[in-house]
Amino acid sequence: MVHIEGITKSFGSKTVLQNFSLNLEQGERFVLLGRSGCGKTTLLRLIAGFDRPDRGSIAIEGKPINLLPIEQRPIGFIFQRHALFPHMTVYDNIAVGPRVRGVDESTLSHQIDELLEMTHLTGLRTAWPNQLSGGESQRVALARALINRPKVLLLDEPLSALDENLRQNLREELTRIQEACGITFLFVTHDRAEAMSLADRMAVLEGGRLLQVGTPQELYDQPRHPFVAGFLGDVNRVTGKVERVLEGRIFIAMDGLQRTFLCDKTSEISIGTAVECYIRPEKITLLAETQNTAEPNQLPGLLENRIFFGDHFLYKIKLDNGKRLNVHKVQPVPFKIGDRVKLVIKSSDIFLFPSLAGEADG
């Protein structure tokens, strides 16, 4: 549906996007997730036509749009700031684009009434922007973009200025509206919870590079890059070296511990390679140190602290080599601070990456 191929964009000496390629499917909610300055908004501006790429091509439904002026692109755009015209009612704000195109008022009124119903704004047809809440203003901006019947709607952090409760409600509203209208949504955010709750598929960007594309669950459970693993959720990090590879398992000699970890083999890796093992805190089982288990990955340690966060408990464990790991549990475990405990980790719950430092650290 949207085909982006080999896009590169620089501003002066700074390259913001480097050989960037991405395909969007018809009718999906696709989210670009990354830190500020990683190239997310630049990509939207290139698709919309506000900027031109230095290299590469952009096509919608097989038709190149690189050289099309902004007004001829089948695209809607919603910014961080909804920028409603303060001297116009809700109805007139939505009607701006169609009136420029010469749509007759009878047809326009019918179309706007349909959109007001879809966006739950029916009672605000004659309201002024200063009478609207933040969420209502953003839904008016959404209706104003949808009235032009775009093939793709670009949303540049449209919820960032709203409080958390309102953001959560509007995420649900955006999902409902997108499913009702069937338009492809390309949504930009730096908020991982927002990305994962909105996306059919998503991509993680860093430094102008696309690190991974997939469903939210795929990226969370099967990250292919250490940045993706850490950006999408909390992780513990331990280091070691590959000792041997045998029958789909990788044996890791852990730094500072007389222990060997077993990891599932998900990519080719050589014996002697320094590696980093990323482990999500909620994937760790916490047992008494003396309790037996058949799982091979076991780490003894001391329970140093317990913190209650409302929806989970955080347990801080000091290993025998001095390293500290975090464990998240929804229900409290029957241990007190100062107890000796055992951390148990399944081989399938370890994300293994070559060490960024190039060698194991202790």
PDB file of N, CA and C in Angstrom, residues 55-93:
ATOM      1  N   ARG A  55      17.691  10.881  -1.400  1.00  0.00           N
ATOM      2  CA  ARG A  55      17.674   9.688  -2.244  1.00  0.00           C
ATOM      3  C   ARG A  55      16.498   8.827  -1.834  1.00  0.00           C
ATOM      4  N   GLY A  56      16.091   7.927  -2.742  1.00  0.00           N
ATOM      5  CA  GLY A  56      15.042   6.972  -2.433  1.00  0.00           C
ATOM      6  C   GLY A  56      13.694   7.373  -3.002  1.00  0.00           C
ATOM      7  N   SER A  57      12.715   6.487  -2.825  1.00  0.00           N
ATOM      8  CA  SER A  57      11.396   6.708  -3.423  1.00  0.00           C
ATOM      9  C   SER A  57      10.284   6.365  -2.437  1.00  0.00           C
ATOM     10  N   ILE A  58       9.139   7.029  -2.626  1.00  0.00           N
ATOM     11  CA  ILE A  58       7.933   6.775  -1.841  1.00  0.00           C
ATOM     12  C   ILE A  58       6.788   6.591  -2.828  1.00  0.00           C
ATOM     13  N   ALA A  59       6.012   5.502  -2.647  1.00  0.00           N
ATOM     14  CA  ALA A  59       4.870   5.246  -3.525  1.00  0.00           C
ATOM     15  C   ALA A  59       3.670   4.854  -2.687  1.00  0.00           C
ATOM     16  N   ILE A  60       2.484   5.234  -3.150  1.00  0.00           N
ATOM     17  CA  ILE A  60       1.222   4.839  -2.525  1.00  0.00           C
ATOM     18  C   ILE A  60       0.381   4.141  -3.579  1.00  0.00           C
ATOM     19  N   GLU A  61      -0.016   2.914  -3.276  1.00  0.00           N
ATOM     20  CA  GLU A  61      -0.765   2.067  -4.215  1.00  0.00           C
ATOM     21  C   GLU A  61      -0.048   1.991  -5.561  1.00  0.00           C
ATOM     22  N   GLY A  62       1.274   1.866  -5.502  1.00  0.00           N
ATOM     23  CA  GLY A  62       2.081   1.699  -6.707  1.00  0.00           C
ATOM     24  C   GLY A  62       2.405   2.963  -7.465  1.00  0.00           C
ATOM     25  N   LYS A  63       1.894   4.114  -7.019  1.00  0.00           N
ATOM     26  CA  LYS A  63       2.117   5.367  -7.727  1.00  0.00           C
ATOM     27  C   LYS A  63       3.155   6.215  -6.973  1.00  0.00           C
ATOM     28  N   PRO A  64       4.290   6.540  -7.616  1.00  0.00           N
ATOM     29  CA  PRO A  64       5.305   7.378  -6.964  1.00  0.00           C
ATOM     30  C   PRO A  64       4.744   8.749  -6.606  1.00  0.00           C
ATOM     31  N   ILE A  65       5.110   9.240  -5.427  1.00  0.00           N
ATOM     32  CA  ILE A  65       4.605  10.558  -5.004  1.00  0.00           C
ATOM     33  C   ILE A  65       5.731  11.546  -4.714  1.00  0.00           C
ATOM     34  N   ASN A  66       6.989  11.146  -4.950  1.00  0.00           N
ATOM     35  CA  ASN A  66       8.116  12.029  -4.618  1.00  0.00           C
ATOM     36  C   ASN A  66       7.964  13.439  -5.167  1.00  0.00           C
ATOM     37  N   LEU A  67       7.474  13.542  -6.409  1.00  0.00           N
ATOM     38  CA  LEU A  67       7.424  14.840  -7.082  1.00  0.00           C
ATOM     39  C   LEU A  67       6.058  15.501  -6.987  1.00  0.00           C
ATOM     40  N   LEU A  68       5.089  14.842  -6.359  1.00  0.00           N
ATOM     41  CA  LEU A  68       3.761  15.429  -6.243  1.00  0.00           C
ATOM     42  C   LEU A  68       3.762  16.566  -5.220  1.00  0.00           C
ATOM     43  N   PRO A  69       3.074  17.662  -5.495  1.00  0.00           N
ATOM     44  CA  PRO A  69       2.932  18.707  -4.469  1.00  0.00           C
ATOM     45  C   PRO A  69       2.062  18.196  -3.325  1.00  0.00           C
ATOM     46  N   ILE A  70       2.164  18.866  -2.189  1.00  0.00           N
ATOM     47  CA  ILE A  70       1.479  18.430  -0.972  1.00  0.00           C
ATOM     48  C   ILE A  70      -0.012  18.233  -1.211  1.00  0.00           C
ATOM     49  N   GLU A  71      -0.645  19.178  -1.889  1.00  0.00           N
ATOM     50  CA  GLU A  71      -2.103  19.138  -2.018  1.00  0.00           C
ATOM     51  C   GLU A  71      -2.589  18.007  -2.917  1.00  0.00           C
ATOM     52  N   GLN A  72      -1.695  17.410  -3.694  1.00  0.00           N
ATOM     53  CA  GLN A  72      -2.108  16.314  -4.581  1.00  0.00           C
ATOM     54  C   GLN A  72      -1.811  14.936  -3.994  1.00  0.00           C
ATOM     55  N   ARG A  73      -1.214  14.902  -2.828  1.00  0.00           N
ATOM     56  CA  ARG A  73      -0.910  13.613  -2.206  1.00  0.00           C
ATOM     57  C   ARG A  73      -2.132  13.114  -1.428  1.00  0.00           C
ATOM     58  N   PRO A  74      -2.457  11.819  -1.536  1.00  0.00           N
ATOM     59  CA  PRO A  74      -3.659  11.280  -0.867  1.00  0.00           C
ATOM     60  C   PRO A  74      -3.403  11.007   0.613  1.00  0.00           C
ATOM     61  N   ILE A  75      -3.047  12.070   1.320  1.00  0.00           N
ATOM     62  CA  ILE A  75      -2.529  11.932   2.690  1.00  0.00           C
ATOM     63  C   ILE A  75      -3.199  12.946   3.605  1.00  0.00           C
ATOM     64  N   GLY A  76      -3.521  12.518   4.814  1.00  0.00           N
ATOM     65  CA  GLY A  76      -3.927  13.420   5.875  1.00  0.00           C
ATOM     66  C   GLY A  76      -2.840  13.481   6.932  1.00  0.00           C
ATOM     67  N   PHE A  77      -2.773  14.591   7.671  1.00  0.00           N
ATOM     68  CA  PHE A  77      -1.689  14.785   8.640  1.00  0.00           C
ATOM     69  C   PHE A  77      -2.270  15.396   9.913  1.00  0.00           C
ATOM     70  N   ILE A  78      -1.967  14.783  11.049  1.00  0.00           N
ATOM     71  CA  ILE A  78      -2.356  15.352  12.344  1.00  0.00           C
ATOM     72  C   ILE A  78      -1.079  15.586  13.145  1.00  0.00           C
ATOM     73  N   PHE A  79      -0.899  16.822  13.589  1.00  0.00           N
ATOM     74  CA  PHE A  79       0.317  17.226  14.283  1.00  0.00           C
ATOM     75  C   PHE A  79       0.158  17.087  15.798  1.00  0.00           C
ATOM     76  N   GLN A  80       1.272  17.304  16.504  1.00  0.00           N
ATOM     77  CA  GLN A  80       1.235  17.321  17.972  1.00  0.00           C
ATOM     78  C   GLN A  80       0.248  18.378  18.452  1.00  0.00           C
ATOM     79  N   ARG A  81       0.267  19.514  17.811  1.00  0.00           N
ATOM     80  CA  ARG A  81      -0.660  20.604  18.132  1.00  0.00           C
ATOM     81  C   ARG A  81      -1.781  20.580  17.106  1.00  0.00           C
ATOM     82  N   HIS A  82      -3.016  20.450  17.570  1.00  0.00           N
ATOM     83  CA  HIS A  82      -4.126  20.257  16.644  1.00  0.00           C
ATOM     84  C   HIS A  82      -4.454  21.502  15.822  1.00  0.00           C
ATOM     85  N   ALA A  83      -4.102  22.706  16.295  1.00  0.00           N
ATOM     86  CA  ALA A  83      -4.186  23.952  15.517  1.00  0.00           C
ATOM     87  C   ALA A  83      -5.543  24.144  14.852  1.00  0.00           C
ATOM     88  N   LEU A  84      -6.610  24.112  15.626  1.00  0.00           N
ATOM     89  CA  LEU A  84      -7.930  24.434  15.084  1.00  0.00           C
ATOM     90  C   LEU A  84      -8.023  25.942  14.867  1.00  0.00           C
ATOM     91  N   PHE A  85      -8.810  26.339  13.882  1.00  0.00           N
ATOM     92  CA  PHE A  85      -9.019  27.767  13.639  1.00  0.00           C
ATOM     93  C   PHE A  85      -9.939  28.315  14.728  1.00  0.00           C
ATOM     94  N   PRO A  86      -9.453  29.253  15.559  1.00  0.00           N
ATOM     95  CA  PRO A  86     -10.235  29.699  16.719  1.00  0.00           C
ATOM     96  C   PRO A  86     -11.504  30.472  16.362  1.00  0.00           C
ATOM     97  N   HIS A  87     -11.561  31.050  15.135  1.00  0.00           N
ATOM     98  CA  HIS A  87     -12.710  31.853  14.724  1.00  0.00           C
ATOM     99  C   HIS A  87     -13.757  31.025  13.992  1.00  0.00           C
ATOM    100  N   MET A  88     -13.593  29.700  13.972  1.00  0.00           N
ATOM    101  CA  MET A  88     -14.540  28.823  13.283  1.00  0.00           C
ATOM    102  C   MET A  88     -15.134  27.814  14.245  1.00  0.00           C
ATOM    103  N   THR A  89     -16.386  27.430  14.006  1.00  0.00           N
ATOM    104  CA  THR A  89     -17.020  26.371  14.797  1.00  0.00           C
ATOM    105  C   THR A  89     -16.401  25.026  14.442  1.00  0.00           C
ATOM    106  N   VAL A  90     -16.767  23.997  15.203  1.00  0.00           N
ATOM    107  CA  VAL A  90     -16.313  22.636  14.912  1.00  0.00           C
ATOM    108  C   VAL A  90     -16.666  22.273  13.467  1.00  0.00           C
ATOM    109  N   TYR A  91     -17.930  22.533  13.086  1.00  0.00           N
ATOM    110  CA  TYR A  91     -18.385  22.215  11.723  1.00  0.00           C
ATOM    111  C   TYR A  91     -17.513  22.905  10.680  1.00  0.00           C
ATOM    112  N   ASP A  92     -17.282  24.195  10.858  1.00  0.00           N
ATOM    113  CA  ASP A  92     -16.531  24.955   9.857  1.00  0.00           C
ATOM    114  C   ASP A  92     -15.067  24.556   9.821  1.00  0.00           C
ATOM    115  N   ASN A  93     -14.498  24.180  10.969  1.00  0.00           N
ATOM    116  CA  ASN A  93     -13.125  23.675  10.979  1.00  0.00           C
ATOM    117  C   ASN A  93     -12.997  22.425  10.118  1.00  0.00           C
TER     118      ASN A  93
END
